[in-house]
Amino acid sequence: MTPVELSRTVLHAVRCAVDEGELSVTVPERAVVTPPGPGGCGDYATNIALQLAGAAGQPPRRVAEILRARLAGEALIGDVVVTGPGFLNFSLERNASALLVEEILRRGRRYGHAEGFSGTIVRLRCPAEVRAVVVTDALARVLRSQGGLVRVECEGRPAPEWETVLGVDSSHFGSHTASHSGSRSGSHPGSCFDSQPGGHSGSQPGGHSGGHPRTRPSRPSPLPDLDVTVHPVPVPADPLPLGRDAARWALLYPAAHDRPRIPGDHLAQRETNPLFRVRYAHARTRALLRNAADLGFHPEPGPVSDAEALLAALGDHPRILTTTATHRSPDRLARHLVAVADATLPLLPAVLPLGDEKPSAAHRARLALAEAAGAVLAGGLSLLGIDAPDHL
């Protein structure tokens, strides 16, 4: 059970309590589910009872007890404990982590992507400045992964080297020459609709589509549901000497209001470089799969001890993609990938058997978890337009 699924389960319990008269509140749109804080316990926690207590006219702990009684019997939830002023703490069944890993391995790099068109049409506009163009390119990839149709308009023609060096998809950019009110068609100069939402999700590690067809609508398209101007703080120096991967990371990792560091240490092969840690963690997972195959065993999802932080980060990946798309902030995805990598690296030394030790179910389960982490890292880097090499 991922945090997103647990959030839906919590909201369902609230809705049932309202329908049966136990609570008199408006059901919120979402329930925030996070790892438990100080004084908490289990795998996840939520403050939904504190959020609803005022409107319900009841103490938070009473609201929490009402919800606890409904949640304790849910599938994959082993135990629900109320702590502090009214926090609900969840311990998942032992096979819940295995089911999460199975889901990630089934979806691969598409884990966290929407299936089909979400019904949202977005127009992204940006100046012809290198950081704005790269951020817009990455944001378009993420929005498509969440089922959106995206139109991109650039106030000027991007430089050719932004495509050849930085991997920007030039088919999505062009000079914005028509008025916004007069542009209702997908054939607008400097705009492009992706006919396949999530089309980049099947891309190669660098994020290129590998030949997926793109067509423009044959009939006029409605105006976008969202009209977004992408205008991050401009880059202070030319990022092209860094090459595609390091340059894109340098432009995408800082928040839009922060100034990128050029050249920075983005090419350094050391732990202080977040991009290196992400790519190194991915490459290590691939190496472990090769080594395990040489030893004659393969990944098999199962319970893994002492991996709570990694499981929480992997389970949170779909929410991060949704939040990245909603807030139009690729930096959120970049920071999440660093968190996944930092939680992955401590697991890796225990994946393979040591000495004369025979591969066990625990080794196979850890290998499956490592493979799942690698898939999330590669998929996230692909959405940022960055390569995830198997060898580093």
Short mmCIF file of N, CA and C in Angstrom, two decimals, residues 93-200:
data_model
loop_
_atom_site.label_atom_id
_atom_site.label_comp_id
_atom_site.label_asym_id
_atom_site.label_seq_id
_atom_site.Cartn_x
_atom_site.Cartn_y
_atom_site.Cartn_z
N GLU A 93 0.74 -4.56 6.82
CA GLU A 93 1.00 -5.99 6.85
C GLU A 93 2.38 -6.28 6.25
N ARG A 94 2.96 -7.39 6.64
CA ARG A 94 4.31 -7.71 6.20
C ARG A 94 4.39 -7.84 4.69
N ASN A 95 3.32 -8.28 4.03
CA ASN A 95 3.38 -8.45 2.58
C ASN A 95 3.09 -7.16 1.83
N ALA A 96 2.81 -6.07 2.55
CA ALA A 96 2.51 -4.82 1.87
C ALA A 96 3.72 -4.31 1.10
N SER A 97 4.92 -4.44 1.69
CA SER A 97 6.12 -3.98 0.99
C SER A 97 6.37 -4.81 -0.25
N ALA A 98 6.11 -6.11 -0.17
CA ALA A 98 6.28 -6.96 -1.34
C ALA A 98 5.33 -6.57 -2.45
N LEU A 99 4.11 -6.22 -2.10
CA LEU A 99 3.13 -5.80 -3.11
C LEU A 99 3.56 -4.49 -3.77
N LEU A 100 4.15 -3.59 -2.98
CA LEU A 100 4.64 -2.33 -3.55
C LEU A 100 5.75 -2.61 -4.55
N VAL A 101 6.69 -3.47 -4.17
CA VAL A 101 7.79 -3.80 -5.08
C VAL A 101 7.26 -4.48 -6.33
N GLU A 102 6.30 -5.39 -6.18
CA GLU A 102 5.70 -6.05 -7.34
C GLU A 102 5.08 -5.02 -8.29
N GLU A 103 4.39 -4.03 -7.72
CA GLU A 103 3.77 -3.00 -8.55
C GLU A 103 4.82 -2.20 -9.31
N ILE A 104 5.91 -1.83 -8.64
CA ILE A 104 6.95 -1.06 -9.31
C ILE A 104 7.60 -1.88 -10.42
N LEU A 105 7.90 -3.15 -10.14
CA LEU A 105 8.53 -3.98 -11.16
C LEU A 105 7.59 -4.24 -12.33
N ARG A 106 6.31 -4.30 -12.06
CA ARG A 106 5.35 -4.48 -13.15
C ARG A 106 5.28 -3.25 -14.05
N ARG A 107 5.30 -2.07 -13.43
CA ARG A 107 5.19 -0.83 -14.20
C ARG A 107 6.53 -0.34 -14.73
N GLY A 108 7.63 -0.74 -14.07
CA GLY A 108 8.94 -0.30 -14.50
C GLY A 108 9.07 1.20 -14.41
N ARG A 109 9.67 1.80 -15.44
CA ARG A 109 9.87 3.24 -15.43
C ARG A 109 8.57 4.01 -15.52
N ARG A 110 7.49 3.35 -15.82
CA ARG A 110 6.19 4.01 -15.88
C ARG A 110 5.47 4.01 -14.53
N TYR A 111 6.10 3.48 -13.50
CA TYR A 111 5.48 3.51 -12.17
C TYR A 111 5.22 4.96 -11.76
N GLY A 112 4.00 5.22 -11.36
CA GLY A 112 3.61 6.58 -10.99
C GLY A 112 2.99 7.37 -12.12
N HIS A 113 3.01 6.82 -13.34
CA HIS A 113 2.42 7.52 -14.48
C HIS A 113 0.92 7.24 -14.54
N ALA A 114 0.20 8.21 -15.05
CA ALA A 114 -1.24 8.02 -15.26
C ALA A 114 -1.46 7.10 -16.46
N GLU A 115 -2.58 6.45 -16.47
CA GLU A 115 -2.95 5.60 -17.60
C GLU A 115 -4.07 6.28 -18.37
N GLY A 116 -3.73 6.78 -19.57
CA GLY A 116 -4.73 7.44 -20.38
C GLY A 116 -4.78 8.93 -20.13
N PHE A 117 -5.64 9.61 -20.88
CA PHE A 117 -5.78 11.06 -20.85
C PHE A 117 -6.49 11.49 -19.58
N SER A 118 -5.90 12.45 -18.88
CA SER A 118 -6.48 12.93 -17.62
C SER A 118 -7.62 13.92 -17.84
N GLY A 119 -7.76 14.42 -19.07
CA GLY A 119 -8.76 15.44 -19.35
C GLY A 119 -8.24 16.85 -19.21
N THR A 120 -6.96 17.00 -18.88
CA THR A 120 -6.36 18.32 -18.68
C THR A 120 -5.52 18.71 -19.88
N ILE A 121 -5.74 19.93 -20.35
CA ILE A 121 -4.93 20.50 -21.43
C ILE A 121 -4.18 21.69 -20.85
N VAL A 122 -2.88 21.72 -21.06
CA VAL A 122 -2.03 22.74 -20.45
C VAL A 122 -1.26 23.47 -21.55
N ARG A 123 -1.23 24.80 -21.46
CA ARG A 123 -0.36 25.59 -22.33
C ARG A 123 0.78 26.14 -21.48
N LEU A 124 1.99 25.79 -21.87
CA LEU A 124 3.19 26.30 -21.21
C LEU A 124 3.81 27.36 -22.10
N ARG A 125 4.13 28.49 -21.52
CA ARG A 125 4.79 29.57 -22.26
C ARG A 125 6.07 29.94 -21.54
N CYS A 126 7.10 30.24 -22.32
CA CYS A 126 8.38 30.58 -21.70
C CYS A 126 9.15 31.53 -22.60
N PRO A 127 10.07 32.31 -22.04
CA PRO A 127 10.97 33.12 -22.86
C PRO A 127 12.03 32.24 -23.50
N ALA A 128 12.68 32.75 -24.52
CA ALA A 128 13.75 32.02 -25.20
C ALA A 128 15.05 32.19 -24.42
N GLU A 129 15.06 31.69 -23.20
CA GLU A 129 16.23 31.72 -22.31
C GLU A 129 16.51 30.27 -21.92
N VAL A 130 17.77 29.89 -21.86
CA VAL A 130 18.11 28.48 -21.81
C VAL A 130 17.51 27.77 -20.60
N ARG A 131 17.52 28.38 -19.42
CA ARG A 131 16.95 27.69 -18.27
C ARG A 131 15.44 27.56 -18.40
N ALA A 132 14.79 28.61 -18.85
CA ALA A 132 13.34 28.56 -19.01
C ALA A 132 12.94 27.48 -20.00
N VAL A 133 13.69 27.34 -21.07
CA VAL A 133 13.38 26.34 -22.08
C VAL A 133 13.59 24.92 -21.54
N VAL A 134 14.68 24.69 -20.82
CA VAL A 134 14.94 23.36 -20.26
C VAL A 134 13.91 23.01 -19.19
N VAL A 135 13.56 23.95 -18.33
CA VAL A 135 12.55 23.70 -17.31
C VAL A 135 11.20 23.38 -17.97
N THR A 136 10.86 24.14 -19.01
CA THR A 136 9.60 23.90 -19.72
C THR A 136 9.60 22.53 -20.37
N ASP A 137 10.72 22.14 -20.97
CA ASP A 137 10.84 20.84 -21.61
C ASP A 137 10.62 19.72 -20.58
N ALA A 138 11.26 19.83 -19.42
CA ALA A 138 11.11 18.81 -18.38
C ALA A 138 9.69 18.80 -17.82
N LEU A 139 9.12 19.98 -17.63
CA LEU A 139 7.77 20.06 -17.10
C LEU A 139 6.77 19.44 -18.06
N ALA A 140 6.97 19.65 -19.37
CA ALA A 140 6.08 19.04 -20.35
C ALA A 140 6.14 17.52 -20.25
N ARG A 141 7.33 16.97 -20.04
CA ARG A 141 7.46 15.52 -19.90
C ARG A 141 6.67 15.01 -18.69
N VAL A 142 6.81 15.72 -17.56
CA VAL A 142 6.12 15.28 -16.35
C VAL A 142 4.61 15.41 -16.52
N LEU A 143 4.15 16.50 -17.09
CA LEU A 143 2.71 16.69 -17.29
C LEU A 143 2.14 15.59 -18.18
N ARG A 144 2.87 15.20 -19.21
CA ARG A 144 2.39 14.12 -20.07
C ARG A 144 2.37 12.80 -19.31
N SER A 145 3.33 12.59 -18.42
CA SER A 145 3.32 11.36 -17.63
C SER A 145 2.09 11.26 -16.76
N GLN A 146 1.49 12.41 -16.44
CA GLN A 146 0.28 12.43 -15.62
C GLN A 146 -0.98 12.53 -16.45
N GLY A 147 -0.85 12.25 -17.74
CA GLY A 147 -2.03 12.16 -18.61
C GLY A 147 -2.46 13.45 -19.24
N GLY A 148 -1.66 14.50 -19.17
CA GLY A 148 -2.05 15.78 -19.73
C GLY A 148 -1.66 15.93 -21.20
N LEU A 149 -2.42 16.74 -21.91
CA LEU A 149 -2.03 17.19 -23.24
C LEU A 149 -1.39 18.57 -23.08
N VAL A 150 -0.24 18.75 -23.70
CA VAL A 150 0.55 19.93 -23.43
C VAL A 150 0.85 20.68 -24.72
N ARG A 151 0.63 21.98 -24.69
CA ARG A 151 1.02 22.89 -25.76
C ARG A 151 2.12 23.79 -25.22
N VAL A 152 3.19 23.93 -25.99
CA VAL A 152 4.32 24.75 -25.57
C VAL A 152 4.50 25.91 -26.54
N GLU A 153 4.66 27.10 -25.99
CA GLU A 153 4.90 28.29 -26.80
C GLU A 153 6.12 29.01 -26.24
N CYS A 154 7.03 29.38 -27.13
CA CYS A 154 8.25 30.06 -26.73
C CYS A 154 8.29 31.44 -27.38
N GLU A 155 8.66 32.44 -26.60
CA GLU A 155 8.74 33.81 -27.09
C GLU A 155 10.06 34.01 -27.82
N GLY A 156 10.18 33.41 -28.98
CA GLY A 156 11.42 33.43 -29.73
C GLY A 156 11.85 32.02 -30.04
N ARG A 157 12.80 31.87 -30.92
CA ARG A 157 13.27 30.55 -31.34
C ARG A 157 14.43 30.10 -30.45
N PRO A 158 14.31 28.94 -29.79
CA PRO A 158 15.42 28.43 -28.99
C PRO A 158 16.66 28.20 -29.85
N ALA A 159 17.82 28.36 -29.26
CA ALA A 159 19.07 28.14 -29.99
C ALA A 159 19.21 26.67 -30.38
N PRO A 160 19.73 26.39 -31.56
CA PRO A 160 19.85 24.99 -32.02
C PRO A 160 20.64 24.11 -31.05
N GLU A 161 21.68 24.67 -30.41
CA GLU A 161 22.48 23.84 -29.51
C GLU A 161 21.72 23.43 -28.25
N TRP A 162 20.63 24.09 -27.94
CA TRP A 162 19.83 23.64 -26.80
C TRP A 162 19.19 22.30 -27.11
N GLU A 163 18.98 22.03 -28.38
CA GLU A 163 18.49 20.71 -28.79
C GLU A 163 19.64 19.72 -28.91
N THR A 164 20.69 20.08 -29.63
CA THR A 164 21.76 19.14 -29.91
C THR A 164 22.59 18.81 -28.66
N VAL A 165 22.76 19.78 -27.77
CA VAL A 165 23.58 19.55 -26.58
C VAL A 165 22.72 19.20 -25.36
N LEU A 166 21.63 19.93 -25.17
CA LEU A 166 20.83 19.78 -23.95
C LEU A 166 19.63 18.84 -24.12
N GLY A 167 19.40 18.35 -25.33
CA GLY A 167 18.33 17.38 -25.52
C GLY A 167 16.93 17.95 -25.49
N VAL A 168 16.79 19.27 -25.69
CA VAL A 168 15.46 19.88 -25.73
C VAL A 168 14.75 19.42 -27.00
N ASP A 169 13.50 19.04 -26.89
CA ASP A 169 12.72 18.62 -28.05
C ASP A 169 12.24 19.86 -28.80
N SER A 170 12.93 20.18 -29.89
CA SER A 170 12.63 21.43 -30.60
C SER A 170 11.27 21.43 -31.27
N SER A 171 10.67 20.24 -31.46
CA SER A 171 9.34 20.21 -32.08
C SER A 171 8.30 20.85 -31.19
N HIS A 172 8.64 21.05 -29.90
CA HIS A 172 7.70 21.65 -28.96
C HIS A 172 7.89 23.16 -28.82
N PHE A 173 8.87 23.71 -29.53
CA PHE A 173 9.18 25.11 -29.33
C PHE A 173 9.22 25.84 -30.66
N GLY A 174 8.77 27.07 -30.63
CA GLY A 174 8.85 27.91 -31.80
C GLY A 174 8.53 29.33 -31.41
N SER A 175 8.65 30.25 -32.31
CA SER A 175 8.37 31.65 -32.01
C SER A 175 6.88 31.85 -31.80
N HIS A 176 6.54 32.58 -30.75
CA HIS A 176 5.15 32.87 -30.45
C HIS A 176 4.76 34.14 -31.20
N THR A 177 4.03 33.96 -32.29
CA THR A 177 3.73 35.10 -33.16
C THR A 177 2.26 35.47 -33.21
N ALA A 178 1.37 34.62 -32.70
CA ALA A 178 -0.05 34.92 -32.77
C ALA A 178 -0.55 35.31 -31.40
N SER A 179 -1.67 36.03 -31.36
CA SER A 179 -2.25 36.43 -30.07
C SER A 179 -2.82 35.21 -29.38
N HIS A 180 -2.85 35.25 -28.04
CA HIS A 180 -3.38 34.11 -27.29
C HIS A 180 -4.85 33.89 -27.62
N SER A 181 -5.60 34.94 -27.77
CA SER A 181 -7.04 34.77 -28.00
C SER A 181 -7.32 34.19 -29.36
N GLY A 182 -6.40 34.37 -30.30
CA GLY A 182 -6.64 33.84 -31.63
C GLY A 182 -6.11 32.44 -31.82
N SER A 183 -5.49 31.88 -30.81
CA SER A 183 -4.88 30.55 -30.95
C SER A 183 -5.74 29.52 -30.26
N ARG A 184 -6.56 28.85 -31.06
CA ARG A 184 -7.38 27.77 -30.53
C ARG A 184 -7.07 26.47 -31.23
N SER A 185 -6.11 26.47 -32.07
CA SER A 185 -5.81 25.27 -32.83
C SER A 185 -4.45 24.72 -32.43
N GLY A 186 -4.31 23.39 -32.54
CA GLY A 186 -3.03 22.78 -32.27
C GLY A 186 -1.98 23.15 -33.30
N SER A 187 -2.36 23.82 -34.42
CA SER A 187 -1.39 24.16 -35.45
C SER A 187 -0.76 25.51 -35.23
N HIS A 188 -0.96 26.07 -34.05
CA HIS A 188 -0.38 27.37 -33.71
C HIS A 188 1.13 27.33 -33.84
N PRO A 189 1.76 28.32 -34.50
CA PRO A 189 3.22 28.33 -34.56
C PRO A 189 3.81 28.35 -33.15
N GLY A 190 4.80 27.49 -32.94
CA GLY A 190 5.44 27.46 -31.63
C GLY A 190 4.64 26.69 -30.61
N SER A 191 3.70 25.86 -31.05
CA SER A 191 2.95 25.06 -30.10
C SER A 191 2.87 23.64 -30.62
N CYS A 192 2.63 22.72 -29.70
CA CYS A 192 2.53 21.33 -30.10
C CYS A 192 1.70 20.58 -29.09
N PHE A 193 0.77 19.75 -29.55
CA PHE A 193 0.05 18.85 -28.68
C PHE A 193 0.66 17.47 -28.81
N ASP A 194 0.87 16.78 -27.71
CA ASP A 194 1.31 15.40 -27.74
C ASP A 194 0.06 14.54 -27.79
N SER A 195 -0.09 13.79 -28.84
CA SER A 195 -1.31 12.99 -29.00
C SER A 195 -1.35 11.80 -28.07
N GLN A 196 -0.23 11.51 -27.42
CA GLN A 196 -0.18 10.39 -26.49
C GLN A 196 0.25 10.87 -25.12
N PRO A 197 -0.69 11.17 -24.24
CA PRO A 197 -0.28 11.58 -22.90
C PRO A 197 0.64 10.54 -22.30
N GLY A 198 1.71 11.04 -21.67
CA GLY A 198 2.69 10.13 -21.10
C GLY A 198 3.60 9.54 -22.14
N GLY A 199 3.62 10.13 -23.35
CA GLY A 199 4.40 9.55 -24.43
C GLY A 199 5.87 9.44 -24.11
N HIS A 200 6.40 10.32 -23.27
CA HIS A 200 7.82 10.23 -22.93
C HIS A 200 8.10 9.10 -21.97
#
